[in-house]
């Protein structure tokens, strides 16, 4: 019953899409368990590039069943535009399964996301504006709309009315916007009901049965550990649990079934949106990382903030996720630097700190303590084995492994499926 979790070890955009796609050929199910179309997962297959937001990256592997689990929030308009886009490119999407318990991102959730951010002004989170936070808030407030609600019109109307009651007060009296009509929302949501029906399933049962039959299930995280609502840099986080525990709650598969937890780790660090980022660079090195690494958001088109590798964060990710392995990505981007600084600890109020501080105030004050490792100039994009890497690149990887607390089992040396050095097999 191999069940693997693959998740972001930093602030997202580590290369989860590529890693998932790489394993997609050897797994039976790929499951998204949290988040929604705030994710942007890029997969490069040959000369084709795909940007997936809501759909699991396994959708590109013909033998694999893609699953949207109960923990995901689904914007139906985005779902169908993504499915249509893939169909037009010849990708078969008919195997997709969607949990009837997944929550729906309604148009009013998107509106609330945008007006809340505008209202926060300088204190804004820098969300993707896709309605993620307000949809999870409705879920927790027990006024959410689930996929299954689309199949009972009177229940749907009651639920939309309940959700809009308070929101319309807020929209009209606080945000100075027009009220949203329940009828209009229900009408729009019902247009998706029949189109969605073929995909809706009891995904909890499907996945548990699959594991009983020794099928391989891969859980694909969105976002990353430091964006986790519980374990991330709150409040500058997303509104779900990308960390390993989220794979269980977001899919209905118990923790005893999980055999491997793989952290996707970029060889440097990036972040999109607001919030603390100790190793962030504001100089030419940061600009070069952004340029060479093509660090621009897949979802929002925003430039990503860039900085050196932060081993404190990697150790933290190992701990809170119980990582068994790392998949190190984008090592090729570091080619050409004479020396590469790596953050090994922080200085906080004059003291050396080895672990991520739990206090937000301390983390905001954390200054990186760097060790400098020698760089390499040889092209590494054709490397197939660890031994093919130049000595300094090997030493860089070994140093990161020693600092990060789990073995590095694969190394990305380019965006393509085959631009990967596999050290330990995952399945
Ligand atoms: P995700 O959100 O974690 O799936 O990551 P994104 O797709 O948002 O960002 C990662 C970017 O890096 C994508 O453009 C990938 O094609 C690219 N990428 C992934 N792995 C590698 C790698 O090893 N080397 C290089 N150069 N690019 C990579
Ligand atoms: P993938 O899966 C990077 C960030 C946003 C913002 C914060 C909250 O591609 O790694 P939200 O819209 O989720 O309420 O925004 O989280 N964020 C991401 N940053 N990669 C992502 O996804 C992200 N999804 C959300 O920029 O700071
Ligand atoms: Mg991304």
Short mmCIF file of C-alpha atoms and ligand atoms in Angstrom, two decimals:
data_model
loop_
_atom_site.label_atom_id
_atom_site.label_comp_id
_atom_site.label_asym_id
_atom_site.label_seq_id
_atom_site.Cartn_x
_atom_site.Cartn_y
_atom_site.Cartn_z
CA UNK A 1 0.00 0.00 0.00
CA UNK A 2 2.48 2.66 -1.02
CA UNK A 3 1.00 6.10 -0.33
CA UNK A 4 3.39 8.94 -0.94
CA UNK A 5 2.97 12.58 -0.04
CA UNK A 6 4.81 15.12 -2.13
CA UNK A 7 4.76 18.65 -0.76
CA UNK A 8 6.49 22.02 -0.84
CA UNK A 9 9.21 22.42 1.78
CA UNK A 10 9.49 26.22 1.48
CA UNK A 11 7.03 28.95 0.39
CA UNK A 12 5.63 27.18 -2.68
CA UNK A 13 6.82 27.03 -6.29
CA UNK A 14 9.55 24.52 -5.46
CA UNK A 15 8.78 22.39 -8.53
CA UNK A 16 6.03 20.14 -7.17
CA UNK A 17 4.35 19.92 -10.58
CA UNK A 18 7.48 18.62 -12.25
CA UNK A 19 8.20 16.12 -9.48
CA UNK A 20 4.60 14.86 -9.48
CA UNK A 21 4.59 14.50 -13.23
CA UNK A 22 7.87 12.60 -13.09
CA UNK A 23 6.34 10.03 -10.72
CA UNK A 24 2.98 10.12 -12.51
CA UNK A 25 3.99 7.32 -14.87
CA UNK A 26 4.50 4.90 -11.95
CA UNK A 27 1.49 5.75 -9.79
CA UNK A 28 -2.19 4.86 -10.08
CA UNK A 29 -3.73 7.94 -8.43
CA UNK A 30 -2.54 11.52 -7.97
CA UNK A 31 -4.56 13.39 -5.35
CA UNK A 32 -4.76 17.10 -4.58
CA UNK A 33 -5.70 17.36 -0.89
CA UNK A 34 -5.80 21.11 -0.14
CA UNK A 35 -5.73 24.53 -1.71
CA UNK A 36 -7.35 25.32 -5.01
CA UNK A 37 -6.50 27.34 -8.07
CA UNK A 38 -4.13 29.53 -6.05
CA UNK A 39 -1.57 26.88 -7.04
CA UNK A 40 0.38 27.12 -10.27
CA UNK A 41 2.21 23.92 -11.15
CA UNK A 42 4.30 23.93 -14.30
CA UNK A 43 4.98 20.69 -16.08
CA UNK A 44 7.25 20.46 -19.11
CA UNK A 45 6.86 17.35 -21.27
CA UNK A 46 9.10 17.37 -24.32
CA UNK A 47 8.45 20.69 -26.05
CA UNK A 48 5.05 21.08 -24.38
CA UNK A 49 4.54 23.24 -21.29
CA UNK A 50 1.44 22.93 -19.10
CA UNK A 51 0.38 25.24 -16.28
CA UNK A 52 -1.98 23.45 -13.91
CA UNK A 53 -3.82 25.32 -11.18
CA UNK A 54 -6.55 23.13 -9.77
CA UNK A 55 -6.01 19.79 -11.47
CA UNK A 56 -3.49 17.30 -10.08
CA UNK A 57 -0.35 17.10 -12.21
CA UNK A 58 -0.99 13.35 -12.66
CA UNK A 59 -3.64 14.29 -15.23
CA UNK A 60 -0.86 14.34 -17.83
CA UNK A 61 0.02 10.67 -17.25
CA UNK A 62 -2.42 8.47 -19.18
CA UNK A 63 -2.40 5.54 -16.70
CA UNK A 64 -3.06 7.71 -13.70
CA UNK A 65 -6.41 8.67 -12.14
CA UNK A 66 -6.41 12.30 -10.98
CA UNK A 67 -8.40 13.02 -7.82
CA UNK A 68 -9.57 16.28 -6.26
CA UNK A 69 -9.99 15.40 -2.59
CA UNK A 70 -12.43 16.70 0.01
CA UNK A 71 -9.88 19.19 1.36
CA UNK A 72 -9.64 21.12 -1.90
CA UNK A 73 -11.68 24.22 -2.74
CA UNK A 74 -13.03 24.10 -6.28
CA UNK A 75 -13.91 27.02 -8.52
CA UNK A 76 -16.09 25.32 -11.14
CA UNK A 77 -15.49 27.96 -13.82
CA UNK A 78 -11.73 27.48 -13.45
CA UNK A 79 -12.12 23.71 -13.41
CA UNK A 80 -13.93 23.64 -16.75
CA UNK A 81 -11.66 26.13 -18.42
CA UNK A 82 -8.65 24.07 -17.32
CA UNK A 83 -10.27 20.83 -18.50
CA UNK A 84 -11.22 22.39 -21.86
CA UNK A 85 -7.71 23.75 -22.33
CA UNK A 86 -6.23 20.28 -21.77
CA UNK A 87 -8.81 18.57 -24.00
CA UNK A 88 -7.96 20.98 -26.82
CA UNK A 89 -4.34 19.86 -26.48
CA UNK A 90 -5.35 16.20 -26.71
CA UNK A 91 -5.11 15.32 -23.01
CA UNK A 92 -7.74 12.82 -21.86
CA UNK A 93 -9.30 14.14 -18.65
CA UNK A 94 -12.21 11.72 -18.40
CA UNK A 95 -10.78 9.78 -15.44
CA UNK A 96 -10.89 12.78 -13.10
CA UNK A 97 -12.65 12.21 -9.76
CA UNK A 98 -13.91 15.01 -7.54
CA UNK A 99 -15.00 14.57 -3.93
CA UNK A 100 -18.63 15.44 -3.28
CA UNK A 101 -17.41 16.94 0.00
CA UNK A 102 -15.01 19.41 -1.61
CA UNK A 103 -16.08 23.00 -1.08
CA UNK A 104 -16.98 25.32 -3.92
CA UNK A 105 -15.39 28.71 -4.41
CA UNK A 106 -18.44 30.84 -5.16
CA UNK A 107 -18.29 34.19 -6.98
CA UNK A 108 -18.96 35.99 -3.68
CA UNK A 109 -15.92 34.32 -2.09
CA UNK A 110 -13.76 35.75 -4.86
CA UNK A 111 -15.31 39.19 -4.32
CA UNK A 112 -14.71 39.02 -0.56
CA UNK A 113 -11.06 37.99 -1.12
CA UNK A 114 -10.44 41.00 -3.33
CA UNK A 115 -12.24 43.61 -1.23
CA UNK A 116 -10.65 42.33 1.99
CA UNK A 117 -7.19 42.72 0.49
CA UNK A 118 -8.02 46.19 -0.75
CA UNK A 119 -9.28 47.11 2.70
CA UNK A 120 -6.15 45.79 4.41
CA UNK A 121 -4.12 48.23 2.30
CA UNK A 122 -0.46 48.15 3.34
CA UNK A 123 -1.16 45.23 5.67
CA UNK A 124 -2.46 43.00 2.88
CA UNK A 125 -1.37 39.36 2.57
CA UNK A 126 -0.86 39.56 -1.18
CA UNK A 127 -3.29 36.70 -1.84
CA UNK A 128 -3.81 35.30 -5.30
CA UNK A 129 -7.32 36.82 -5.27
CA UNK A 130 -8.90 33.48 -6.11
CA UNK A 131 -11.30 33.37 -3.16
CA UNK A 132 -9.31 30.74 -1.26
CA UNK A 133 -9.33 32.28 2.24
CA UNK A 134 -13.03 33.27 2.25
CA UNK A 135 -14.06 29.81 0.99
CA UNK A 136 -12.14 28.05 3.76
CA UNK A 137 -13.55 30.60 6.23
CA UNK A 138 -17.09 29.64 5.12
CA UNK A 139 -16.17 25.96 5.50
CA UNK A 140 -15.00 26.50 9.08
CA UNK A 141 -17.98 28.77 9.80
CA UNK A 142 -20.22 25.96 8.52
CA UNK A 143 -21.79 28.11 5.82
CA UNK A 144 -19.79 26.62 2.94
CA UNK A 145 -21.24 25.20 -0.27
CA UNK A 146 -20.09 21.69 -1.16
CA UNK A 147 -20.04 20.00 -4.54
CA UNK A 148 -22.85 17.66 -3.42
CA UNK A 149 -25.09 20.67 -2.64
CA UNK A 150 -25.45 21.31 -6.36
CA UNK A 151 -27.72 18.26 -6.55
CA UNK A 152 -30.42 19.58 -4.18
CA UNK A 153 -31.68 22.93 -5.36
CA UNK A 154 -33.65 23.84 -2.26
CA UNK A 155 -30.73 23.01 0.06
CA UNK A 156 -28.43 24.96 -2.21
CA UNK A 157 -30.67 28.03 -2.02
CA UNK A 158 -30.89 27.81 1.77
CA UNK A 159 -27.13 27.48 2.08
CA UNK A 160 -26.34 30.34 -0.29
CA UNK A 161 -28.83 32.55 1.56
CA UNK A 162 -27.21 31.65 4.89
CA UNK A 163 -23.75 32.39 3.49
CA UNK A 164 -24.81 35.70 1.97
CA UNK A 165 -26.80 37.04 4.93
CA UNK A 166 -23.81 38.26 6.88
CA UNK A 167 -21.65 38.93 3.82
CA UNK A 168 -24.15 41.29 2.25
CA UNK A 169 -24.22 43.31 5.47
CA UNK A 170 -20.46 43.52 5.30
CA UNK A 171 -20.31 44.25 1.58
CA UNK A 172 -22.91 47.04 1.68
CA UNK A 173 -22.20 48.62 5.07
CA UNK A 174 -18.45 48.20 5.46
CA UNK A 175 -17.03 47.74 1.98
CA UNK A 176 -19.51 50.03 0.25
CA UNK A 177 -20.32 47.47 -2.43
CA UNK A 178 -23.59 46.25 -3.91
CA UNK A 179 -25.33 43.29 -2.26
CA UNK A 180 -25.12 39.93 -4.07
CA UNK A 181 -28.41 38.22 -4.98
CA UNK A 182 -28.76 34.61 -3.82
CA UNK A 183 -30.90 33.71 -6.84
CA UNK A 184 -28.22 34.81 -9.26
CA UNK A 185 -25.54 32.82 -7.45
CA UNK A 186 -27.70 29.69 -7.31
CA UNK A 187 -28.54 30.01 -10.99
CA UNK A 188 -24.87 30.22 -11.91
CA UNK A 189 -23.87 27.32 -9.67
CA UNK A 190 -26.62 25.11 -11.09
CA UNK A 191 -25.22 25.53 -14.60
CA UNK A 192 -22.25 23.41 -13.44
CA UNK A 193 -24.23 20.63 -11.75
CA UNK A 194 -24.75 18.29 -14.70
CA UNK A 195 -21.33 19.01 -16.20
CA UNK A 196 -19.73 18.07 -12.88
CA UNK A 197 -21.82 14.96 -12.26
CA UNK A 198 -19.66 12.42 -14.16
CA UNK A 199 -16.65 13.33 -12.03
CA UNK A 200 -18.25 13.38 -8.59
CA UNK A 201 -17.36 10.36 -6.47
CA UNK A 202 -16.87 9.05 -2.95
CA UNK A 203 -13.15 9.63 -3.24
CA UNK A 204 -12.48 8.48 0.34
CA UNK A 205 -13.80 5.04 -0.52
CA UNK A 206 -12.05 4.96 -3.89
CA UNK A 207 -8.65 5.83 -2.42
CA UNK A 208 -8.86 3.47 0.55
CA UNK A 209 -9.94 0.60 -1.69
CA UNK A 210 -7.11 1.39 -4.07
CA UNK A 211 -4.62 1.18 -1.20
CA UNK A 212 -6.12 -2.13 -0.04
CA UNK A 213 -5.50 -3.42 -3.56
CA UNK A 214 -1.86 -2.31 -3.38
CA UNK A 215 -2.28 0.50 -5.87
CA UNK A 216 0.15 3.42 -5.63
CA UNK A 217 -1.36 6.72 -4.48
CA UNK A 218 0.53 10.01 -4.64
CA UNK A 219 -0.70 13.06 -2.75
CA UNK A 220 0.34 16.30 -4.46
CA UNK A 221 0.52 19.31 -2.17
CA UNK A 222 -0.21 22.84 -3.26
CA UNK A 223 1.67 25.82 -1.75
CA UNK A 224 4.31 24.87 0.83
CA UNK A 225 5.19 24.25 4.47
CA UNK A 226 5.82 27.91 5.33
CA UNK A 227 2.43 28.86 3.82
CA UNK A 228 0.60 26.39 6.08
CA UNK A 229 -2.18 27.98 8.15
CA UNK A 230 -0.91 26.24 11.33
CA UNK A 231 2.81 25.81 10.73
CA UNK A 232 3.63 28.64 8.35
CA UNK A 233 4.51 32.30 8.76
CA UNK A 234 1.01 33.28 9.94
CA UNK A 235 -0.74 35.54 9.00
CA UNK A 236 1.24 35.59 5.73
CA UNK A 237 0.04 32.14 4.76
CA UNK A 238 -2.65 30.42 2.75
CA UNK A 239 -5.81 29.15 4.43
CA UNK A 240 -5.20 25.39 4.28
CA UNK A 241 -2.72 22.74 5.48
CA UNK A 242 -0.16 21.95 2.77
CA UNK A 243 1.89 20.06 5.41
CA UNK A 244 1.78 16.26 5.53
CA UNK A 245 -1.13 16.00 7.97
CA UNK A 246 -3.28 17.84 5.43
CA UNK A 247 -2.92 14.89 3.06
CA UNK A 248 -4.87 12.75 5.55
CA UNK A 249 -7.63 15.21 6.46
CA UNK A 250 -7.90 16.39 2.88
CA UNK A 251 -8.36 12.91 1.43
CA UNK A 252 -9.77 10.64 4.13
CA UNK A 253 -6.74 8.35 4.06
CA UNK A 254 -5.39 7.63 7.55
CA UNK A 255 -1.82 8.43 8.64
CA UNK A 256 -0.93 4.75 9.09
CA UNK A 257 -1.28 4.35 5.31
CA UNK A 258 1.34 6.97 4.41
CA UNK A 259 4.64 5.33 3.55
CA UNK A 260 6.77 8.21 2.33
CA UNK A 261 6.74 12.00 2.65
CA UNK A 262 8.82 13.81 0.05
CA UNK A 263 9.68 17.48 0.50
CA UNK A 264 10.30 19.43 -2.69
CA UNK A 265 13.13 21.81 -1.97
CA UNK A 266 14.49 24.51 -4.25
CA UNK A 267 18.28 24.90 -4.21
CA UNK A 268 17.64 28.54 -3.24
CA UNK A 269 14.53 30.22 -1.82
CA UNK A 270 11.59 32.15 -3.31
CA UNK A 271 8.39 33.63 -2.01
CA UNK A 272 5.37 35.33 -3.60
CA UNK A 273 3.22 37.80 -1.67
CA UNK A 274 3.93 39.53 1.62
CA UNK A 275 5.61 38.23 4.80
CA UNK A 276 9.01 37.65 6.38
CA UNK A 277 11.80 36.07 4.32
CA UNK A 278 15.19 36.17 6.11
CA UNK A 279 17.44 35.33 3.14
CA UNK A 280 15.69 37.62 0.65
CA UNK A 281 18.13 39.43 -1.66
CA UNK A 282 17.58 42.96 -2.92
CA UNK A 283 20.77 43.09 -4.97
CA UNK A 284 22.09 41.80 -8.29
CA UNK A 285 22.24 38.22 -7.00
CA UNK A 286 18.51 38.31 -6.28
CA UNK A 287 17.86 39.75 -9.72
CA UNK A 288 20.05 37.06 -11.30
CA UNK A 289 18.25 34.24 -9.46
CA UNK A 290 14.92 35.66 -10.67
CA UNK A 291 16.15 35.95 -14.24
CA UNK A 292 17.97 32.63 -14.53
CA UNK A 293 15.32 30.73 -12.55
CA UNK A 294 12.42 32.37 -14.42
CA UNK A 295 10.96 33.23 -11.05
CA UNK A 296 7.65 34.69 -12.07
CA UNK A 297 4.33 33.43 -10.65
CA UNK A 298 2.40 30.96 -12.82
CA UNK A 299 -0.92 32.05 -11.31
CA UNK A 300 -0.60 35.79 -10.83
CA UNK A 301 2.35 36.71 -13.05
CA UNK A 302 3.97 38.47 -10.09
CA UNK A 303 7.78 38.48 -9.78
CA UNK A 304 8.86 36.08 -7.07
CA UNK A 305 11.04 37.39 -4.26
CA UNK A 306 14.36 35.50 -4.36
CA UNK A 307 17.07 34.63 -1.84
CA UNK A 308 19.72 32.09 -0.86
CA UNK A 309 19.00 28.64 0.48
CA UNK A 310 17.79 28.63 4.08
CA UNK A 311 18.70 25.43 5.96
CA UNK A 312 16.74 26.51 9.04
CA UNK A 313 13.57 26.35 6.98
CA UNK A 314 14.54 23.01 5.45
CA UNK A 315 15.11 21.51 8.92
CA UNK A 316 11.77 22.86 10.04
CA UNK A 317 10.06 21.29 7.01
CA UNK A 318 11.68 17.95 7.84
CA UNK A 319 10.31 18.14 11.36
CA UNK A 320 6.74 19.31 10.83
CA UNK A 321 6.16 16.98 7.88
CA UNK A 322 8.15 13.96 9.08
CA UNK A 323 9.96 14.05 5.75
CA UNK A 324 11.57 10.83 4.58
CA UNK A 325 13.21 12.39 1.49
CA UNK A 326 13.94 15.60 -0.29
CA UNK A 327 13.69 16.24 -4.01
CA UNK A 328 16.11 19.11 -4.62
CA UNK A 329 15.11 21.25 -7.61
CA UNK A 330 16.68 23.92 -9.79
CA UNK A 331 20.30 23.13 -8.92
CA UNK A 332 21.14 24.16 -12.52
CA UNK A 333 20.05 27.74 -11.76
CA UNK A 334 23.02 28.14 -9.39
CA UNK A 335 25.58 27.31 -12.10
CA UNK A 336 27.97 30.20 -12.64
CA UNK A 337 28.22 31.65 -9.14
CA UNK A 338 31.78 31.57 -7.83
CA UNK A 339 30.58 31.20 -4.28
CA UNK A 340 27.14 30.35 -2.96
CA UNK A 341 26.05 31.52 0.48
CA UNK A 342 23.77 29.20 2.45
CA UNK A 343 21.93 30.29 5.59
CA UNK A 344 22.81 27.86 8.39
CA UNK A 345 21.27 29.66 11.38
CA UNK A 346 19.74 33.02 12.34
CA UNK A 347 20.90 35.82 14.53
CA UNK A 348 18.00 37.12 16.56
CA UNK A 349 18.60 40.01 18.96
CA UNK A 350 22.31 39.22 19.08
CA UNK A 351 21.86 35.46 19.72
CA UNK A 352 22.57 32.56 17.35
CA UNK A 353 19.42 30.51 16.78
CA UNK A 354 19.54 27.14 15.01
CA UNK A 355 15.81 26.44 14.67
CA UNK A 356 12.87 28.38 13.31
CA UNK A 357 11.58 30.58 16.15
CA UNK A 358 7.93 30.01 17.04
CA UNK A 359 7.49 33.70 17.78
CA UNK A 360 6.41 35.83 14.83
CA UNK A 361 8.25 38.84 16.25
CA UNK A 362 11.51 36.87 16.50
CA UNK A 363 11.14 35.56 12.95
CA UNK A 364 10.63 39.09 11.66
CA UNK A 365 13.93 40.04 13.33
CA UNK A 366 15.86 36.98 12.15
CA UNK A 367 19.06 37.80 10.26
CA UNK A 368 20.67 35.01 8.27
CA UNK A 369 24.06 33.64 9.31
CA UNK A 370 25.73 32.44 6.12
CA UNK A 371 28.31 29.83 5.29
CA UNK A 372 29.78 30.19 1.84
CA UNK A 373 30.22 27.17 -0.39
CA UNK A 374 32.32 27.09 -3.56
CA UNK A 375 30.32 27.26 -6.80
CA UNK A 376 30.75 25.58 -10.21
CA UNK A 377 30.65 26.80 -13.78
CA UNK A 378 30.12 23.57 -15.77
CA UNK A 379 26.73 23.00 -17.45
CA UNK A 380 24.94 20.40 -15.33
CA UNK A 381 21.68 20.15 -17.28
CA UNK A 382 22.75 16.90 -18.98
CA UNK A 383 23.82 15.18 -15.76
CA UNK A 384 22.08 11.83 -15.30
CA UNK A 385 23.82 10.54 -12.18
CA UNK A 386 25.21 12.17 -9.05
CA UNK A 387 28.71 11.32 -10.26
CA UNK A 388 28.10 13.38 -13.43
CA UNK A 389 27.91 16.54 -11.31
CA UNK A 390 31.06 18.63 -10.81
CA UNK A 391 32.68 18.11 -7.42
CA UNK A 392 31.55 21.48 -6.06
CA UNK A 393 27.94 20.82 -7.07
CA UNK A 394 28.14 17.42 -5.36
CA UNK A 395 29.51 19.08 -2.23
CA UNK A 396 26.76 21.72 -2.34
CA UNK A 397 24.10 18.97 -2.44
CA UNK A 398 25.80 16.98 0.34
CA UNK A 399 26.07 20.10 2.50
CA UNK A 400 22.38 20.86 2.03
CA UNK A 401 21.51 17.27 2.87
CA UNK A 402 23.56 17.35 6.08
CA UNK A 403 21.95 20.61 7.16
CA UNK A 404 18.39 19.69 6.22
CA UNK A 405 17.82 16.42 8.07
CA UNK A 406 16.61 14.05 5.35
CA UNK A 407 18.26 12.35 2.36
CA UNK A 408 18.15 14.11 -1.01
CA UNK A 409 16.77 11.36 -3.23
CA UNK A 410 16.46 13.26 -6.50
CA UNK A 411 17.95 16.40 -8.02
CA UNK A 412 16.37 18.59 -10.70
CA UNK A 413 18.83 19.98 -13.24
CA UNK A 414 16.26 21.45 -15.65
CA UNK A 415 12.50 21.84 -16.05
CA UNK A 416 11.99 18.76 -18.27
CA UNK A 417 10.84 15.36 -16.99
CA UNK A 418 14.16 13.75 -17.88
CA UNK A 419 16.30 16.56 -16.49
CA UNK A 420 16.45 14.77 -13.17
CA UNK A 421 19.08 12.82 -11.29
CA UNK A 422 17.41 9.97 -9.43
CA UNK A 423 19.44 8.82 -6.44
CA UNK A 424 17.01 6.68 -4.41
CA UNK A 425 13.88 5.35 -6.02
CA UNK A 426 10.63 6.72 -4.54
CA UNK A 427 8.37 3.77 -5.30
P1 LIG B 1 5.25 24.29 -8.17
O1 LIG B 1 4.21 25.29 -7.87
O2 LIG B 1 5.92 23.77 -6.94
O3 LIG B 1 4.77 23.18 -9.06
O4 LIG B 1 6.38 25.06 -8.98
P2 LIG B 1 6.16 26.10 -10.21
O5 LIG B 1 5.74 25.34 -11.40
O6 LIG B 1 5.30 27.22 -9.75
O7 LIG B 1 7.61 26.70 -10.34
C1 LIG B 1 8.71 25.89 -10.59
C2 LIG B 1 9.33 26.30 -11.95
O8 LIG B 1 10.60 25.74 -12.06
C3 LIG B 1 8.54 25.80 -13.15
O9 LIG B 1 8.66 26.74 -14.18
C4 LIG B 1 9.24 24.50 -13.52
O10 LIG B 1 9.13 24.17 -14.90
C5 LIG B 1 10.66 24.85 -13.17
N1 LIG B 1 11.49 23.74 -12.72
C6 LIG B 1 11.14 22.67 -11.94
N2 LIG B 1 12.25 21.93 -11.65
C7 LIG B 1 13.30 22.55 -12.25
C8 LIG B 1 14.70 22.29 -12.28
O11 LIG B 1 15.22 21.36 -11.69
N3 LIG B 1 15.46 23.19 -13.00
C9 LIG B 1 14.94 24.27 -13.65
N4 LIG B 1 15.76 25.08 -14.32
N5 LIG B 1 13.63 24.53 -13.63
C10 LIG B 1 12.82 23.69 -12.93
P1 LIG B 2 2.04 26.59 -5.60
O1 LIG B 2 1.17 25.38 -5.39
C1 LIG B 2 3.47 30.38 -3.98
C2 LIG B 2 0.66 32.66 -1.50
C3 LIG B 2 0.12 33.97 -2.04
C4 LIG B 2 -0.07 34.74 -0.75
C5 LIG B 2 -0.54 33.66 0.23
C6 LIG B 2 -2.04 33.59 0.43
O2 LIG B 2 2.18 27.01 -7.02
O3 LIG B 2 3.34 26.45 -4.89
P2 LIG B 2 -4.03 32.69 -1.08
O4 LIG B 2 -4.53 33.14 -2.42
O5 LIG B 2 -3.63 31.27 -1.03
O6 LIG B 2 -4.99 33.06 0.03
O7 LIG B 2 -2.70 33.59 -0.83
O8 LIG B 2 -0.08 32.43 -0.31
N1 LIG B 2 0.45 31.50 -2.38
C7 LIG B 2 1.43 30.90 -3.07
N2 LIG B 2 2.74 31.23 -3.22
N3 LIG B 2 2.99 29.29 -4.59
C8 LIG B 2 1.69 28.93 -4.44
O9 LIG B 2 1.19 27.78 -4.91
C9 LIG B 2 0.83 29.78 -3.69
N4 LIG B 2 -0.49 29.75 -3.37
C10 LIG B 2 -0.70 30.80 -2.55
O10 LIG B 2 1.05 34.59 -2.90
O11 LIG B 2 1.17 35.22 -0.29
MG1 LIG B 3 3.68 27.28 -8.36
#
